[in-house]
Amino acid sequence: MARRFEQFTLSRWAANEQFEILIALILRNTPLRQPSVLTAKSLRRMLQISDGITANLFHILNTLAIEAIESGQERITDAAVERWEPEFDAEAAFA
């Protein structure tokens, strides 16, 4: 696959309007029954946890959406973002 496609690196996200728009669009298109609106504090936390890496942001939001469905709340809240912790990969620690 690497030979078939040109490889390029995405820039990391920063705390700016484009980042806010990205998160708002993802939340708007997440199939939850209630709208999810996050504060600037939650956005900063997500940016910090993800290191501004797009794949990490999608992982965080996906996990939060699953938790929202399982809890019956059907929306991503600031409290859920505050509680969210990255999963520890034991194998990576020994690599």
PDB file of C-alpha atoms in Angstrom:
ATOM      1  CA  MET A   1       0.000   0.000   0.000  1.00  0.00           C
ATOM      2  CA  ALA A   2       2.795   2.427   0.829  1.00  0.00           C
ATOM      3  CA  ARG A   3       4.075   2.163  -2.729  1.00  0.00           C
ATOM      4  CA  ARG A   4       0.657   2.854  -4.233  1.00  0.00           C
ATOM      5  CA  PHE A   5      -0.182   6.025  -2.367  1.00  0.00           C
ATOM      6  CA  GLU A   6       1.767   9.136  -1.626  1.00  0.00           C
ATOM      7  CA  GLN A   7       2.303   9.513   2.089  1.00  0.00           C
ATOM      8  CA  PHE A   8       1.824  12.856   3.778  1.00  0.00           C
ATOM      9  CA  THR A   9       1.626  14.047   7.346  1.00  0.00           C
ATOM     10  CA  LEU A  10      -1.299  16.054   8.660  1.00  0.00           C
ATOM     11  CA  SER A  11      -0.553  19.087  10.766  1.00  0.00           C
ATOM     12  CA  ARG A  12      -1.509  18.872  14.410  1.00  0.00           C
ATOM     13  CA  TRP A  13      -4.595  20.763  15.473  1.00  0.00           C
ATOM     14  CA  ALA A  14      -4.224  23.931  17.525  1.00  0.00           C
ATOM     15  CA  ALA A  15      -6.703  25.759  19.739  1.00  0.00           C
ATOM     16  CA  ASN A  16      -8.294  27.886  17.045  1.00  0.00           C
ATOM     17  CA  GLU A  17     -11.521  28.395  15.139  1.00  0.00           C
ATOM     18  CA  GLN A  18     -10.808  25.565  12.688  1.00  0.00           C
ATOM     19  CA  PHE A  19     -10.448  23.119  15.583  1.00  0.00           C
ATOM     20  CA  GLU A  20     -13.744  24.286  17.083  1.00  0.00           C
ATOM     21  CA  ILE A  21     -15.445  23.876  13.698  1.00  0.00           C
ATOM     22  CA  LEU A  22     -14.006  20.368  13.293  1.00  0.00           C
ATOM     23  CA  ILE A  23     -15.325  19.226  16.679  1.00  0.00           C
ATOM     24  CA  ALA A  24     -18.713  20.901  16.124  1.00  0.00           C
ATOM     25  CA  LEU A  25     -19.094  19.144  12.756  1.00  0.00           C
ATOM     26  CA  ILE A  26     -18.137  15.775  14.184  1.00  0.00           C
ATOM     27  CA  LEU A  27     -20.558  16.199  17.077  1.00  0.00           C
ATOM     28  CA  ARG A  28     -23.350  17.324  14.754  1.00  0.00           C
ATOM     29  CA  ASN A  29     -22.876  14.215  12.604  1.00  0.00           C
ATOM     30  CA  THR A  30     -22.558  11.772  15.495  1.00  0.00           C
ATOM     31  CA  PRO A  31     -25.747   9.680  15.613  1.00  0.00           C
ATOM     32  CA  LEU A  32     -26.853  10.507  19.150  1.00  0.00           C
ATOM     33  CA  ARG A  33     -30.432  11.401  20.112  1.00  0.00           C
ATOM     34  CA  GLN A  34     -29.477  14.611  21.943  1.00  0.00           C
ATOM     35  CA  PRO A  35     -27.222  17.407  20.688  1.00  0.00           C
ATOM     36  CA  SER A  36     -23.738  17.513  22.182  1.00  0.00           C
ATOM     37  CA  VAL A  37     -22.392  20.979  22.955  1.00  0.00           C
ATOM     38  CA  LEU A  38     -19.007  21.266  24.625  1.00  0.00           C
ATOM     39  CA  THR A  39     -17.412  24.196  26.417  1.00  0.00           C
ATOM     40  CA  ALA A  40     -14.034  25.692  25.578  1.00  0.00           C
ATOM     41  CA  LYS A  41     -12.597  23.894  28.626  1.00  0.00           C
ATOM     42  CA  SER A  42     -13.640  20.501  27.192  1.00  0.00           C
ATOM     43  CA  LEU A  43     -12.212  21.400  23.795  1.00  0.00           C
ATOM     44  CA  ARG A  44      -8.883  22.328  25.393  1.00  0.00           C
ATOM     45  CA  ARG A  45      -8.844  19.031  27.318  1.00  0.00           C
ATOM     46  CA  MET A  46      -9.512  17.041  24.150  1.00  0.00           C
ATOM     47  CA  LEU A  47      -6.763  18.914  22.348  1.00  0.00           C
ATOM     48  CA  GLN A  48      -4.354  18.243  25.220  1.00  0.00           C
ATOM     49  CA  ILE A  49      -5.172  14.525  25.476  1.00  0.00           C
ATOM     50  CA  SER A  50      -5.014  13.992  21.708  1.00  0.00           C
ATOM     51  CA  ASP A  51      -1.803  15.995  21.214  1.00  0.00           C
ATOM     52  CA  GLY A  52      -3.670  17.602  18.317  1.00  0.00           C
ATOM     53  CA  ILE A  53      -3.550  14.370  16.288  1.00  0.00           C
ATOM     54  CA  THR A  54      -6.643  13.845  14.145  1.00  0.00           C
ATOM     55  CA  ALA A  55      -6.835  10.060  14.659  1.00  0.00           C
ATOM     56  CA  ASN A  56      -6.646  10.531  18.430  1.00  0.00           C
ATOM     57  CA  LEU A  57      -9.467  13.083  18.335  1.00  0.00           C
ATOM     58  CA  PHE A  58     -11.687  10.673  16.412  1.00  0.00           C
ATOM     59  CA  HIS A  59     -10.839   7.909  18.894  1.00  0.00           C
ATOM     60  CA  ILE A  60     -11.785  10.116  21.853  1.00  0.00           C
ATOM     61  CA  LEU A  61     -15.071  11.210  20.303  1.00  0.00           C
ATOM     62  CA  ASN A  62     -15.943   7.672  19.212  1.00  0.00           C
ATOM     63  CA  THR A  63     -15.321   6.320  22.711  1.00  0.00           C
ATOM     64  CA  LEU A  64     -17.336   9.147  24.276  1.00  0.00           C
ATOM     65  CA  ALA A  65     -20.221   8.509  21.867  1.00  0.00           C
ATOM     66  CA  ILE A  66     -20.267   4.807  22.773  1.00  0.00           C
ATOM     67  CA  GLU A  67     -20.280   5.701  26.471  1.00  0.00           C
ATOM     68  CA  ALA A  68     -23.143   8.166  25.866  1.00  0.00           C
ATOM     69  CA  ILE A  69     -25.227   5.451  24.214  1.00  0.00           C
ATOM     70  CA  GLU A  70     -24.425   2.834  26.854  1.00  0.00           C
ATOM     71  CA  SER A  71     -25.289   5.250  29.689  1.00  0.00           C
ATOM     72  CA  GLY A  72     -28.587   6.191  28.045  1.00  0.00           C
ATOM     73  CA  GLN A  73     -27.625   9.865  28.082  1.00  0.00           C
ATOM     74  CA  GLU A  74     -27.389   9.970  24.269  1.00  0.00           C
ATOM     75  CA  ARG A  75     -25.116  13.035  24.209  1.00  0.00           C
ATOM     76  CA  ILE A  76     -21.478  13.824  24.907  1.00  0.00           C
ATOM     77  CA  THR A  77     -21.143  16.106  27.918  1.00  0.00           C
ATOM     78  CA  ASP A  78     -18.387  18.215  29.437  1.00  0.00           C
ATOM     79  CA  ALA A  79     -18.404  15.866  32.448  1.00  0.00           C
ATOM     80  CA  ALA A  80     -17.775  12.867  30.166  1.00  0.00           C
ATOM     81  CA  VAL A  81     -14.839  14.654  28.521  1.00  0.00           C
ATOM     82  CA  GLU A  82     -13.427  15.531  31.943  1.00  0.00           C
ATOM     83  CA  ARG A  83     -13.672  11.896  33.124  1.00  0.00           C
ATOM     84  CA  TRP A  84     -12.268  10.397  29.924  1.00  0.00           C
ATOM     85  CA  GLU A  85      -8.841   8.820  30.267  1.00  0.00           C
ATOM     86  CA  PRO A  86      -6.738   7.344  27.457  1.00  0.00           C
ATOM     87  CA  GLU A  87      -6.434   3.578  27.478  1.00  0.00           C
ATOM     88  CA  PHE A  88      -3.057   2.289  28.607  1.00  0.00           C
ATOM     89  CA  ASP A  89      -1.440  -0.018  26.078  1.00  0.00           C
ATOM     90  CA  ALA A  90       0.659  -2.483  28.107  1.00  0.00           C
ATOM     91  CA  GLU A  91       2.443  -3.846  25.024  1.00  0.00           C
ATOM     92  CA  ALA A  92       3.556  -0.375  23.930  1.00  0.00           C
ATOM     93  CA  ALA A  93       5.103   0.185  27.355  1.00  0.00           C
ATOM     94  CA  PHE A  94       7.479  -2.730  26.786  1.00  0.00           C
ATOM     95  CA  ALA A  95       8.308  -1.949  23.150  1.00  0.00           C
TER      96      ALA A  95
END
